[in-house]
Coordinates of C-alpha atoms in Angstrom, one line a residue:
Chain Y
M18 CA 0.0 0.0 0.0
F19 CA 2.7 2.4 1.0
P20 CA 4.9 2.3 -2.1
R21 CA 1.8 2.6 -4.3
L22 CA 0.7 5.7 -2.5
R23 CA 4.3 7.0 -2.8
L24 CA 4.2 6.4 -6.5
L25 CA 0.8 8.1 -6.9
V26 CA 2.0 11.1 -4.8
H27 CA 5.1 11.3 -7.1
I28 CA 2.9 11.4 -10.2
A29 CA 0.6 14.0 -8.7
A30 CA 3.5 16.1 -7.7
K31 CA 5.0 16.0 -11.2
H32 CA 1.7 17.1 -12.7
L33 CA 1.5 20.1 -10.4
L34 CA 5.1 21.1 -10.8
V35 CA 5.0 21.0 -14.6
R36 CA 1.9 23.3 -14.6
R37 CA 3.4 25.9 -12.3
R38 CA 1.2 28.8 -13.3
Q39 CA -2.1 27.0 -12.9
T40 CA -0.8 25.6 -9.6
A41 CA 0.1 29.0 -8.4
V42 CA -3.3 30.5 -9.4
A43 CA -5.2 27.7 -7.6
V44 CA -3.1 28.0 -4.5
S45 CA -3.4 31.7 -4.3
G46 CA -7.1 31.5 -4.7
V47 CA -7.4 29.3 -1.7
A48 CA -4.8 31.4 0.2
V49 CA -6.8 34.6 -0.4
G50 CA -10.0 32.8 0.7
V51 CA -8.4 31.5 3.8
G52 CA -6.7 34.8 4.6
F53 CA -9.8 36.9 4.3
F54 CA -11.8 34.3 6.1
L55 CA -9.4 34.7 9.0
A56 CA -9.4 38.5 8.9
V57 CA -13.2 38.8 8.6
S58 CA -14.0 36.2 11.2
A59 CA -11.3 37.6 13.6
M60 CA -13.0 41.0 13.4
M61 CA -16.5 39.6 13.7
V62 CA -15.8 37.2 16.5
G63 CA -13.5 39.7 18.3
S64 CA -16.1 42.5 18.2
Q65 CA -18.8 40.1 19.3
T66 CA -16.7 39.0 22.3
D67 CA -16.0 42.6 23.1
F68 CA -19.7 43.4 22.8
V69 CA -20.8 40.6 25.0
K70 CA -18.2 41.5 27.5
T71 CA -19.5 45.0 27.6
L72 CA -23.0 43.6 27.9
I73 CA -22.0 41.4 30.8
D74 CA -20.0 44.0 32.6
A75 CA -22.5 46.8 32.0
A76 CA -24.4 45.8 35.1
P77 CA -24.2 43.0 37.7
H78 CA -24.6 39.5 36.2
I79 CA -27.8 39.1 38.2
I80 CA -30.1 41.8 39.5
V81 CA -32.5 40.7 42.2
S82 CA -35.2 43.3 42.7
D83 CA -38.2 43.6 45.0
E84 CA -40.6 42.9 42.3
L85 CA -42.6 39.8 41.9
R86 CA -43.3 38.2 38.5
S87 CA -46.8 37.4 39.8
P88 CA -48.5 38.7 42.9
R89 CA -48.3 36.7 46.1
P90 CA -51.4 34.7 46.9
Q91 CA -53.6 36.6 49.4
P92 CA -53.9 35.1 52.8
G93 CA -57.6 34.6 52.3
V94 CA -57.1 32.5 49.2
A95 CA -54.6 30.4 51.1
A96 CA -56.9 30.0 54.1
F97 CA -59.9 28.8 52.1
A98 CA -57.9 26.7 49.6
K99 CA -58.8 23.5 51.6
E100 CA -62.5 24.2 51.4
G101 CA -62.2 24.2 47.7
A102 CA -62.6 27.9 47.1
V103 CA -61.8 28.7 43.5
E104 CA -62.1 32.5 43.6
L105 CA -62.7 34.9 46.4
H106 CA -64.2 38.4 46.1
G107 CA -64.4 41.4 48.3
F108 CA -61.4 40.8 50.6
K109 CA -59.1 43.6 51.6
V110 CA -55.7 43.4 49.8
R111 CA -53.0 43.4 52.3
T112 CA -50.6 46.2 52.0
E113 CA -47.1 44.9 51.5
V114 CA -44.0 46.7 52.6
R115 CA -41.8 47.3 49.5
G116 CA -38.3 46.0 49.6
I117 CA -36.6 42.7 49.8
K118 CA -37.5 41.1 53.1
D119 CA -35.0 38.3 53.8
W120 CA -32.1 40.1 52.1
Q121 CA -29.5 39.3 54.7
E122 CA -30.1 35.6 54.3
M123 CA -30.1 36.0 50.5
L124 CA -26.7 37.7 50.7
R125 CA -25.3 34.9 52.8
E126 CA -26.6 32.4 50.3
I127 CA -25.0 34.2 47.3
D128 CA -21.8 34.7 49.1
A129 CA -21.6 30.9 49.7
I130 CA -21.3 30.4 45.9
P131 CA -17.6 30.3 45.1
G132 CA -16.4 33.6 43.5
A133 CA -19.8 35.3 43.8
I134 CA -20.2 38.7 45.3
A135 CA -23.6 40.2 46.2
S136 CA -24.0 44.0 46.6
P137 CA -27.2 45.2 48.3
S138 CA -28.6 48.6 47.3
L139 CA -31.6 50.8 47.7
S140 CA -32.9 53.0 45.0
G141 CA -35.6 55.6 45.1
A142 CA -36.5 59.0 43.5
V143 CA -35.6 62.3 45.0
T144 CA -35.8 65.9 43.7
M145 CA -32.7 68.0 43.7
R146 CA -33.4 71.6 44.3
L147 CA -31.0 74.4 43.4
G148 CA -31.8 78.0 43.0
G149 CA -35.5 77.4 42.3
R150 CA -34.8 74.7 39.8
D151 CA -36.0 71.1 40.3
E152 CA -34.2 68.2 38.9
A153 CA -35.3 64.6 39.3
L154 CA -32.6 62.2 40.5
A155 CA -32.7 58.4 40.9
V156 CA -30.7 57.8 44.0
I157 CA -29.0 54.5 44.5
G158 CA -27.6 53.7 47.9
I159 CA -24.6 51.4 47.8
D160 CA -21.8 50.0 49.8
P161 CA -18.9 51.4 47.8
S162 CA -16.3 48.7 48.7
I163 CA -18.7 45.9 47.6
E164 CA -20.3 47.7 44.7
S165 CA -16.9 48.4 43.1
R166 CA -16.3 44.7 42.9
V167 CA -19.7 43.9 41.4
S168 CA -20.0 46.5 38.7
T169 CA -17.8 48.7 36.6
I170 CA -19.2 52.1 37.8
S171 CA -15.8 53.2 39.2
D172 CA -14.4 53.0 35.6
K173 CA -17.1 55.4 34.5
L174 CA -16.1 58.2 36.8
R175 CA -14.6 61.3 35.3
T176 CA -13.5 62.7 38.7
G177 CA -13.6 61.5 42.2
R178 CA -13.6 58.0 43.6
L179 CA -16.4 55.7 44.8
I180 CA -14.8 55.3 48.2
D181 CA -15.1 59.1 48.7
L182 CA -18.8 58.5 49.5
E183 CA -17.8 57.0 52.8
R184 CA -15.5 59.9 53.7
V185 CA -17.9 62.8 53.0
Q186 CA -21.1 63.3 54.9
G187 CA -23.9 63.3 52.4
G188 CA -21.7 62.6 49.5
V189 CA -23.2 61.9 46.1
I190 CA -21.9 61.1 42.6
I191 CA -23.9 62.3 39.7
G192 CA -23.5 62.5 35.9
E193 CA -21.3 65.3 34.6
D194 CA -24.0 66.5 32.1
Q195 CA -26.5 66.8 34.8
A196 CA -24.1 68.7 37.0
Q197 CA -23.3 71.0 34.1
R198 CA -27.0 71.6 33.6
L199 CA -27.4 72.6 37.2
G200 CA -24.2 74.5 37.2
L201 CA -22.7 72.3 39.9
G202 CA -19.1 71.2 40.2
M203 CA -17.0 69.0 42.5
G204 CA -17.6 69.8 46.2
D205 CA -20.7 71.9 45.6
V206 CA -23.7 71.3 47.8
V207 CA -27.3 70.7 46.6
S208 CA -30.4 69.9 48.5
A209 CA -32.5 66.8 47.8
T210 CA -36.0 66.0 48.9
S211 CA -37.7 62.6 48.9
A212 CA -41.4 61.9 49.1
R213 CA -41.2 60.0 52.5
G214 CA -38.0 61.2 54.0
G215 CA -36.9 64.7 54.5
T216 CA -34.7 67.1 52.9
R217 CA -30.9 66.7 53.0
S218 CA -27.9 68.6 51.8
L219 CA -25.8 66.5 49.4
R220 CA -22.2 67.3 48.5
I221 CA -20.9 66.3 45.0
V222 CA -17.8 64.0 45.5
G223 CA -17.6 62.6 42.0
L224 CA -18.9 62.9 38.4
F225 CA -19.7 60.3 35.9
K226 CA -18.4 60.6 32.3
K227 CA -20.8 61.8 29.7
G228 CA -22.6 59.4 27.4
Q229 CA -22.6 56.5 29.8
Q230 CA -25.8 54.6 30.5
V231 CA -25.1 54.8 34.3
G232 CA -24.6 58.5 34.5
S233 CA -27.7 60.3 33.4
G234 CA -30.2 61.2 36.1
V235 CA -28.7 58.8 38.5
G236 CA -26.9 59.6 41.7
Y237 CA -24.9 57.2 43.9
M238 CA -24.9 57.6 47.6
L239 CA -23.8 55.6 50.7
L240 CA -26.5 52.9 51.4
R241 CA -27.1 54.2 54.9
E242 CA -27.6 57.7 53.8
A243 CA -29.9 56.7 51.0
Q244 CA -32.0 54.7 53.4
S245 CA -32.3 57.7 55.6
L246 CA -32.9 60.2 52.8
L247 CA -35.6 57.9 51.3
G248 CA -37.1 57.3 54.7
R249 CA -36.7 53.5 54.5
P250 CA -34.2 52.5 57.1
F251 CA -32.7 49.0 56.9
V252 CA -34.5 48.4 53.7
I253 CA -32.9 47.4 50.4
N254 CA -34.7 46.8 47.1
R255 CA -32.0 45.5 44.8
I256 CA -29.2 43.0 45.0
G257 CA -26.6 43.0 42.3
V258 CA -24.7 39.7 41.9
K259 CA -21.4 39.2 40.2
L260 CA -20.4 35.6 39.5
A261 CA -17.1 34.0 38.7
D262 CA -18.7 32.4 35.6
P263 CA -21.0 34.9 33.9
Y264 CA -22.5 32.1 31.8
S265 CA -24.0 30.4 34.9
A266 CA -26.0 33.6 35.6
E267 CA -29.2 32.1 34.2
D268 CA -29.1 29.0 36.4
V269 CA -28.2 30.9 39.6
A270 CA -30.9 33.5 38.9
A271 CA -33.5 30.8 38.4
R272 CA -32.5 29.2 41.7
L273 CA -32.6 32.4 43.6
E274 CA -36.0 33.3 42.2
A275 CA -37.4 29.8 43.0
R276 CA -36.2 30.0 46.6
H277 CA -37.1 33.6 47.5
G278 CA -39.8 34.6 45.0
Y279 CA -38.2 37.9 44.1
K280 CA -37.5 38.6 40.5
A281 CA -33.9 37.7 39.7
Q282 CA -32.9 38.8 36.3
S283 CA -29.7 37.4 34.6
W284 CA -27.8 39.4 32.1
Q285 CA -28.9 37.0 29.4
E286 CA -32.5 37.7 30.2
R287 CA -31.9 41.4 30.2
S288 CA -30.1 41.3 26.8
A289 CA -32.1 38.5 25.1
D290 CA -32.7 40.9 22.2
F291 CA -29.0 41.6 21.7
L292 CA -28.0 38.0 21.9
G293 CA -30.7 37.2 19.3
L294 CA -29.1 39.8 17.0
L295 CA -25.7 38.1 17.5
V296 CA -27.0 34.8 16.3
T297 CA -28.3 36.5 13.1
R298 CA -24.9 38.2 12.7
N299 CA -23.0 35.0 13.0
V300 CA -25.2 33.3 10.4
I301 CA -24.6 36.2 8.0
M302 CA -20.8 36.1 8.7
Y303 CA -20.4 32.4 8.3
T304 CA -22.5 32.5 5.1
V305 CA -20.3 35.2 3.6
V306 CA -17.0 33.7 4.6
S307 CA -18.0 30.2 3.5
A308 CA -18.8 31.6 0.1
I309 CA -15.3 33.1 0.0
L310 CA -13.9 29.6 0.7
L311 CA -16.2 28.0 -1.8
V312 CA -15.3 30.4 -4.6
A313 CA -11.6 29.7 -3.8
S314 CA -12.2 26.0 -4.3
F315 CA -13.4 26.7 -7.9
G316 CA -9.7 27.4 -8.7
I317 CA -8.9 23.8 -7.6
Y318 CA -11.8 22.4 -9.7
T319 CA -10.5 24.2 -12.8
A320 CA -6.9 23.2 -12.2
V321 CA -7.8 19.5 -11.6
S322 CA -10.2 19.5 -14.5
N323 CA -7.7 20.9 -16.9
S324 CA -5.1 18.5 -15.6
V325 CA -7.5 15.5 -16.3
T326 CA -8.3 16.8 -19.8
D327 CA -4.6 17.4 -20.6
K328 CA -3.5 14.1 -19.3
K329 CA -6.1 11.9 -21.1
R330 CA -3.3 10.3 -23.1
D331 CA -1.2 9.6 -20.0
I332 CA -4.3 8.2 -18.2
A333 CA -4.8 5.8 -21.1
I334 CA -1.2 4.7 -21.2
M335 CA -1.1 4.2 -17.4
R336 CA -4.3 2.2 -17.6
S337 CA -2.7 0.0 -20.3
M338 CA 0.2 -0.4 -18.0
G339 CA -2.0 -1.8 -15.3
F340 CA -2.9 1.2 -13.2
S341 CA -6.5 0.9 -11.9
Q342 CA -9.2 3.6 -12.2
G343 CA -8.9 4.1 -8.5
D344 CA -5.2 4.8 -8.8
L345 CA -5.8 7.6 -11.4
Q346 CA -8.7 9.2 -9.5
A347 CA -6.4 9.1 -6.4
V348 CA -3.7 11.0 -8.4
F349 CA -6.0 13.8 -9.3
V350 CA -7.7 14.0 -5.9
M351 CA -4.3 14.3 -4.3
E352 CA -3.4 17.0 -6.7
G353 CA -6.5 18.9 -5.4
M354 CA -5.6 18.1 -1.8
A355 CA -2.0 19.4 -2.3
L356 CA -3.3 22.6 -3.8
A357 CA -5.7 23.0 -0.9
V358 CA -3.0 22.3 1.7
A359 CA -0.6 24.7 0.1
G360 CA -3.4 27.3 -0.1
V361 CA -4.3 26.8 3.6
F362 CA -0.7 27.4 4.7
A363 CA -0.2 30.4 2.5
G364 CA -3.7 31.6 3.6
W365 CA -2.7 31.2 7.3
L366 CA 0.2 33.4 6.6
L367 CA -1.9 36.0 4.7
G368 CA -4.5 35.9 7.5
Y369 CA -1.9 36.4 10.2
V370 CA -0.5 39.4 8.3
L371 CA -4.0 40.9 7.7
M372 CA -4.8 40.5 11.4
S373 CA -1.5 42.2 12.4
V374 CA -2.3 45.1 10.1
L375 CA -5.9 45.4 11.4
G376 CA -4.8 45.1 14.9
S377 CA -2.3 47.9 14.5
L378 CA -4.9 50.4 13.3
N379 CA -5.8 53.1 15.9
F380 CA -9.4 54.5 16.2
S381 CA -10.2 57.5 18.2
I382 CA -13.6 57.3 19.9
Q383 CA -14.4 60.3 22.2
G384 CA -10.7 61.1 22.7
E385 CA -9.8 57.5 23.6
V386 CA -7.5 55.5 21.3
R387 CA -8.9 52.1 20.6
H388 CA -7.8 49.0 18.6
L389 CA -10.1 46.8 16.7
P390 CA -11.1 43.9 18.9
L391 CA -9.7 40.7 17.1
D392 CA -10.2 37.1 17.9
R393 CA -6.9 35.5 17.0
S394 CA -7.7 32.1 18.5
S395 CA -6.4 29.0 16.7
R396 CA -10.0 27.9 16.4
Q397 CA -10.4 30.2 13.5
Y398 CA -7.4 28.9 11.8
L399 CA -8.7 25.3 12.2
I400 CA -12.1 26.2 10.9
A401 CA -10.6 27.9 7.8
A402 CA -8.3 24.9 7.2
S403 CA -10.9 22.2 7.6
A404 CA -13.4 24.0 5.4
S405 CA -10.9 24.6 2.7
L406 CA -9.6 21.1 2.7
V407 CA -13.1 19.6 2.5
A408 CA -14.1 22.1 -0.3
G409 CA -10.8 21.3 -2.1
I410 CA -11.2 17.6 -2.0
V411 CA -14.7 17.8 -3.3
A412 CA -13.6 20.2 -6.0
A413 CA -10.9 17.8 -7.0
W414 CA -13.0 14.7 -6.7
L415 CA -15.6 16.0 -9.2
P416 CA -13.3 16.3 -12.2
A417 CA -11.2 13.3 -11.0
R418 CA -14.2 11.1 -11.7
K419 CA -13.8 12.0 -15.4
T420 CA -10.7 9.7 -15.4
A421 CA -13.1 6.8 -15.3
R422 CA -14.7 7.9 -18.6
V423 CA -11.4 7.9 -20.4
D424 CA -11.5 4.9 -22.7
P425 CA -7.9 3.7 -23.3
V426 CA -8.9 2.0 -26.5
D427 CA -10.1 5.3 -28.1
I428 CA -7.1 7.2 -26.9
L429 CA -4.4 4.6 -27.7
R430 CA -5.6 4.0 -31.3
G431 CA -6.4 7.6 -32.2
A432 CA -3.7 9.5 -30.3
V433 CA -0.9 11.4 -31.8
Chain I
M17 CA -1.1 -19.8 -23.0
L18 CA -3.7 -17.3 -24.2
V19 CA -6.6 -18.7 -26.1
A20 CA -9.4 -16.8 -27.8
E21 CA -12.6 -18.8 -28.5
G22 CA -15.1 -17.0 -30.8
L23 CA -13.9 -13.6 -29.5
T24 CA -16.3 -10.9 -30.8
R25 CA -16.4 -7.2 -30.3
E26 CA -19.3 -5.2 -31.5
L27 CA -19.9 -1.5 -31.1
P28 CA -23.4 -0.7 -30.1
G29 CA -25.5 1.1 -32.7
D30 CA -28.1 0.7 -35.3
P31 CA -26.9 -1.5 -37.0
P32 CA -24.1 -2.6 -34.6
V33 CA -20.6 -2.4 -36.0
T34 CA -18.6 -5.5 -35.7
L35 CA -14.9 -4.9 -35.1
V36 CA -13.9 -8.5 -34.5
A37 CA -16.1 -11.5 -35.3
G38 CA -15.6 -14.9 -33.8
A39 CA -11.8 -14.9 -33.6
D40 CA -10.3 -18.2 -32.6
L41 CA -6.6 -18.0 -31.9
A42 CA -3.9 -19.5 -29.6
I43 CA -1.0 -17.4 -28.5
E44 CA 2.0 -19.5 -27.6
P45 CA 5.0 -18.8 -25.5
G46 CA 8.3 -18.6 -27.3
K47 CA 6.6 -17.6 -30.5
F48 CA 6.5 -14.3 -32.3
T49 CA 3.0 -13.9 -33.7
A50 CA 2.2 -11.2 -36.3
I51 CA -1.3 -10.0 -37.0
V52 CA -1.6 -8.5 -40.5
G53 CA -4.3 -7.2 -42.7
P54 CA -5.5 -4.1 -44.4
S55 CA -6.5 -1.0 -42.4
G56 CA -9.7 -1.3 -40.6
C57 CA -9.8 -5.1 -40.7
G58 CA -9.9 -5.3 -36.9
K59 CA -6.4 -6.3 -36.1
S60 CA -5.8 -3.6 -33.5
S61 CA -9.2 -4.3 -32.0
L62 CA -8.2 -8.0 -31.6
L63 CA -5.0 -7.0 -30.0
Y64 CA -6.8 -4.8 -27.4
L65 CA -9.2 -7.7 -26.7
L66 CA -6.2 -10.1 -26.2
G67 CA -4.4 -7.5 -24.1
L68 CA -7.5 -7.1 -21.7
I69 CA -7.7 -3.4 -22.6
D70 CA -11.0 -3.9 -24.3
R71 CA -13.9 -6.3 -23.4
P72 CA -15.3 -8.8 -25.8
T73 CA -19.1 -8.7 -26.4
A74 CA -19.1 -12.5 -27.0
G75 CA -16.7 -15.4 -26.8
R76 CA -14.2 -16.4 -24.3
L77 CA -10.6 -15.5 -23.6
L78 CA -8.6 -18.0 -21.6
L79 CA -5.4 -17.1 -19.9
E80 CA -3.7 -20.2 -18.8
R81 CA -7.0 -22.1 -19.0
R82 CA -8.8 -19.5 -16.9
D83 CA -11.6 -17.4 -18.4
V84 CA -10.5 -13.8 -18.0
S85 CA -13.3 -12.1 -19.8
P86 CA -15.7 -11.8 -16.8
L87 CA -13.0 -10.2 -14.6
S88 CA -13.6 -6.8 -13.1
G89 CA -11.8 -3.7 -14.3
D90 CA -9.4 -3.8 -11.3
E91 CA -8.6 -7.5 -11.8
R92 CA -8.0 -6.9 -15.5
A93 CA -5.7 -4.0 -14.6
R94 CA -3.9 -6.3 -12.2
T95 CA -3.4 -8.9 -14.9
R96 CA -2.1 -6.3 -17.3
L97 CA 0.4 -5.1 -14.7
E98 CA 1.7 -8.5 -13.8
R99 CA 1.6 -10.5 -17.1
F100 CA 1.4 -8.1 -20.0
G101 CA 3.6 -5.5 -21.6
F102 CA 2.4 -3.1 -24.3
V103 CA 4.3 -1.3 -27.0
F104 CA 2.4 1.1 -29.2
Q105 CA 3.1 2.9 -32.5
F106 CA 3.7 6.1 -30.5
H107 CA 6.1 5.7 -27.6
F108 CA 3.6 7.0 -25.1
L109 CA 6.2 7.8 -22.5
L110 CA 5.0 10.1 -19.7
P111 CA 6.5 13.4 -20.6
E112 CA 7.1 14.6 -16.9
F113 CA 9.3 11.6 -16.1
N114 CA 12.8 10.7 -17.4
A115 CA 13.5 7.5 -19.2
L116 CA 14.4 5.7 -15.9
E117 CA 11.3 6.9 -14.1
N118 CA 9.1 5.8 -17.1
V119 CA 10.5 2.3 -16.9
M120 CA 10.3 2.2 -13.1
M121 CA 6.6 3.1 -13.3
P122 CA 5.1 -0.4 -13.7
I123 CA 7.6 -1.9 -11.3
R124 CA 6.7 0.7 -8.6
R125 CA 3.0 0.2 -9.2
L126 CA 3.4 -3.6 -8.8
G127 CA 5.3 -2.8 -5.5
R128 CA 7.2 -6.1 -5.2
L129 CA 10.6 -4.5 -5.3
S130 CA 12.0 -1.8 -3.2
L131 CA 12.7 1.5 -4.8
A132 CA 16.4 0.7 -5.1
Q133 CA 15.7 -2.7 -6.6
A134 CA 13.2 -1.2 -9.0
E135 CA 15.8 1.3 -10.1
A136 CA 18.4 -1.4 -10.6
R137 CA 15.9 -3.5 -12.6
A138 CA 15.0 -0.5 -14.8
R139 CA 18.7 0.4 -15.4
E140 CA 19.3 -3.2 -16.3
L141 CA 16.5 -3.1 -18.9
L142 CA 17.7 0.2 -20.3
G143 CA 21.2 -1.3 -20.5
F144 CA 19.7 -4.3 -22.4
M145 CA 18.1 -1.8 -24.9
G146 CA 21.5 -0.1 -25.3
L147 CA 20.3 3.0 -23.4
A148 CA 22.4 2.8 -20.3
G149 CA 23.7 6.4 -20.8
K150 CA 20.3 7.9 -21.4
A151 CA 18.5 6.9 -18.2
E152 CA 18.2 10.4 -16.8
K153 CA 17.1 12.0 -20.1
S154 CA 13.6 13.2 -20.4
P155 CA 11.6 11.7 -23.4
D156 CA 11.8 14.8 -25.5
K157 CA 15.6 14.7 -25.4
L158 CA 15.6 11.3 -27.0
S159 CA 15.4 10.2 -30.6
G160 CA 12.4 8.4 -32.0
G161 CA 14.2 5.0 -31.9
E162 CA 15.5 5.6 -28.4
R163 CA 12.0 6.5 -27.1
Q164 CA 10.6 3.4 -28.6
R165 CA 13.3 1.3 -26.9
V166 CA 12.5 3.0 -23.6
A167 CA 8.8 2.1 -24.2
I168 CA 9.9 -1.5 -24.8
A169 CA 12.0 -1.5 -21.7
R170 CA 8.9 -0.2 -19.8
A171 CA 6.8 -3.0 -21.4
L172 CA 9.3 -5.6 -20.1
A173 CA 9.5 -4.0 -16.6
N174 CA 7.5 -6.6 -14.7
D175 CA 8.9 -9.5 -16.7
P176 CA 5.6 -10.2 -18.7
L177 CA 4.6 -13.5 -20.2
L178 CA 3.0 -11.7 -23.1
V179 CA 4.3 -8.7 -25.0
L180 CA 1.8 -7.0 -27.2
G181 CA 2.8 -4.5 -30.0
D182 CA 0.5 -2.3 -31.9
E183 CA 2.5 -1.2 -35.0
P184 CA 5.6 -0.9 -32.8
T185 CA 7.7 0.0 -35.8
G186 CA 5.1 2.3 -37.5
N187 CA 6.9 5.4 -36.6
L188 CA 10.5 4.3 -37.0
D189 CA 13.0 4.4 -39.8
S190 CA 14.3 1.2 -41.3
V191 CA 17.4 0.9 -39.2
N192 CA 15.5 1.3 -35.9
S193 CA 12.6 -0.9 -37.2
A194 CA 15.0 -3.7 -37.8
R195 CA 16.5 -3.3 -34.4
V196 CA 13.0 -3.5 -32.8
V197 CA 12.1 -6.5 -34.8
D198 CA 15.2 -8.3 -33.8
L199 CA 14.5 -7.4 -30.2
F200 CA 10.9 -8.8 -30.4
R201 CA 12.2 -12.0 -31.9
S202 CA 14.7 -12.4 -29.2
L203 CA 12.1 -11.8 -26.6
A204 CA 10.2 -14.8 -28.0
H205 CA 13.0 -17.1 -28.9
E206 CA 15.6 -16.4 -26.2
Q207 CA 13.4 -15.3 -23.3
G208 CA 10.4 -17.6 -24.1
R209 CA 7.8 -14.9 -24.0
A210 CA 4.7 -14.8 -26.1
V211 CA 5.0 -11.8 -28.5
V212 CA 2.1 -10.6 -30.5
C213 CA 2.5 -7.7 -33.0
V214 CA -0.1 -6.0 -35.1
T215 CA 1.7 -4.7 -38.2
H216 CA 1.5 -3.3 -41.7
D217 CA 5.2 -4.0 -42.2
P218 CA 5.7 -7.0 -44.5
G219 CA 9.3 -7.3 -43.2
I220 CA 7.9 -8.1 -39.7
A221 CA 5.2 -10.4 -41.0
E222 CA 7.8 -12.4 -42.8
V223 CA 10.1 -13.1 -39.9
A224 CA 7.2 -13.9 -37.5
D225 CA 6.7 -17.6 -36.4
I226 CA 3.0 -17.4 -36.8
R227 CA 1.3 -15.1 -39.2
V228 CA -2.4 -14.3 -38.6
S229 CA -4.2 -12.6 -41.5
M230 CA -7.4 -10.7 -40.9
L231 CA -10.1 -9.4 -43.2
D232 CA -13.3 -7.6 -42.3
G233 CA -13.0 -8.5 -38.6
R234 CA -12.4 -12.2 -39.3
I235 CA -9.3 -14.3 -39.1
S236 CA -8.8 -15.4 -42.7
E237 CA -5.6 -17.4 -42.3
V238 CA -3.2 -18.6 -39.6
R239 CA 0.1 -19.7 -41.0
R240 CA 3.1 -21.1 -39.3
Q241 CA 6.3 -20.0 -40.9
G242 CA 9.9 -21.0 -40.8

């Protein structure tokens, strides 16, 4: 078997080396296909990874809020359930105190998950009043040392630090556009009024950058001070959870919700629409780049097809010598494989160069220098190689079948 | 050794064209058989049937008392590889390979010898053909006579029982023709092979041991000479 294979490889190699130009064209076709596949998919996958990372990090992986997905059963319904009551009318709906009730226990439970951090917070609406102007502000009370580990809000600060909230009595961090609107700067004092609490003086200790989701109309305060400003001592209504593995968020959220009843929203649930878009985007990308690879394999088809046509006489003479049809098909399929393999290696090189060029480009977004996010994993190289090899073998096999139709008798008698 | 019984080859069509009709012939080892006849009489068709390149539409072909007509394509290819050697009017050397590689081709395909042994065997054959110094030359650097002798060396590569020639001297001058004819005779008489040649050349027909005449697809006469 082995000497036979070696002989067939020898013949295939000779065919390719004699027809250098056609070989070069077919190889460069595959190389360009593989190279651009790598460049395009690196950008697409890279930007997607970048996007998902932004999506994951934009907010805690899971947000538990004091909302319920469906109202709690009323005590009356529960009481008469045994008697077979199906519906009850005219009972007085019990007033529930808003807020997460068993939050301390919930925090302990989340902290028991390895690598998980839970940050309790209380949010509520206040009105900032300055010089006769009213401005609504959603206040979020946090524990700065925990919150900074759960979310990325500290990265979004233009000036000040999150920890300054603990140092300054009544400290607050608001968005820089809002501060600008009110004519406020660092260290300025503004009064804030809530519906149930009283009025307090707040001192600005930090400003969020413009154009960030977190910054507009939102003010961060110390949890304790927010509770007192909003008149809801010891109450929290939101727990942000960060997990070691963001992709387990859905399971953990479902578990928390089943246990405690409060709505626990994972980042996947929050951004289901975006994730759906990504699927569409991937389908489009792989369709386009597969087309590139497919077109590249046409070069192999042409090269092998021409080779078979040119070599009809040699096919006939080899048949008369005692080569089988399988031998000759194998010769031409191997020619296609060799073209594909050479093309893949050249394409890897081209792709690597393209990626290096793309990676070195600088883009300026809002004064920040950024590079294109690129996925340079070996996975892309392997996908490109295997797709090209399969396409190349098929593209060679189709014309190689023609060798079976070469009738040695016709050729040997009529040939010149 | 090789016996044809009512060997017939028809081309399908309306009406079908008969190339060879009911040929009965015995090819014997140690004998030089010449098949002669006018153009289009079916002598080449008969040769391709005998050489297992073409399939008969009727009749039997016995190779050492075994019917080889029902064999599959691969089995026929194997038989050609092991037992038969062909020489054509045109040398039909593979242009990408030098003389030595061309002669090694059937030996390597058979795979019984190592690469070094195959090369030694091919060199020996080329030496026998008087081409020892031309082994590394590519076919287009050889003269017509030299090419035909390389082709004969290739036909002998796997030590075949049967050597088949289709107008092997058709493209050669008289000196080279005579040389090839002498070679074919010695293959039969000295090496004990069966040699069958289709030819127009009366010179070959005359020196053959058995002269088979064909007319209109039929064998009209089988004459033992000398």
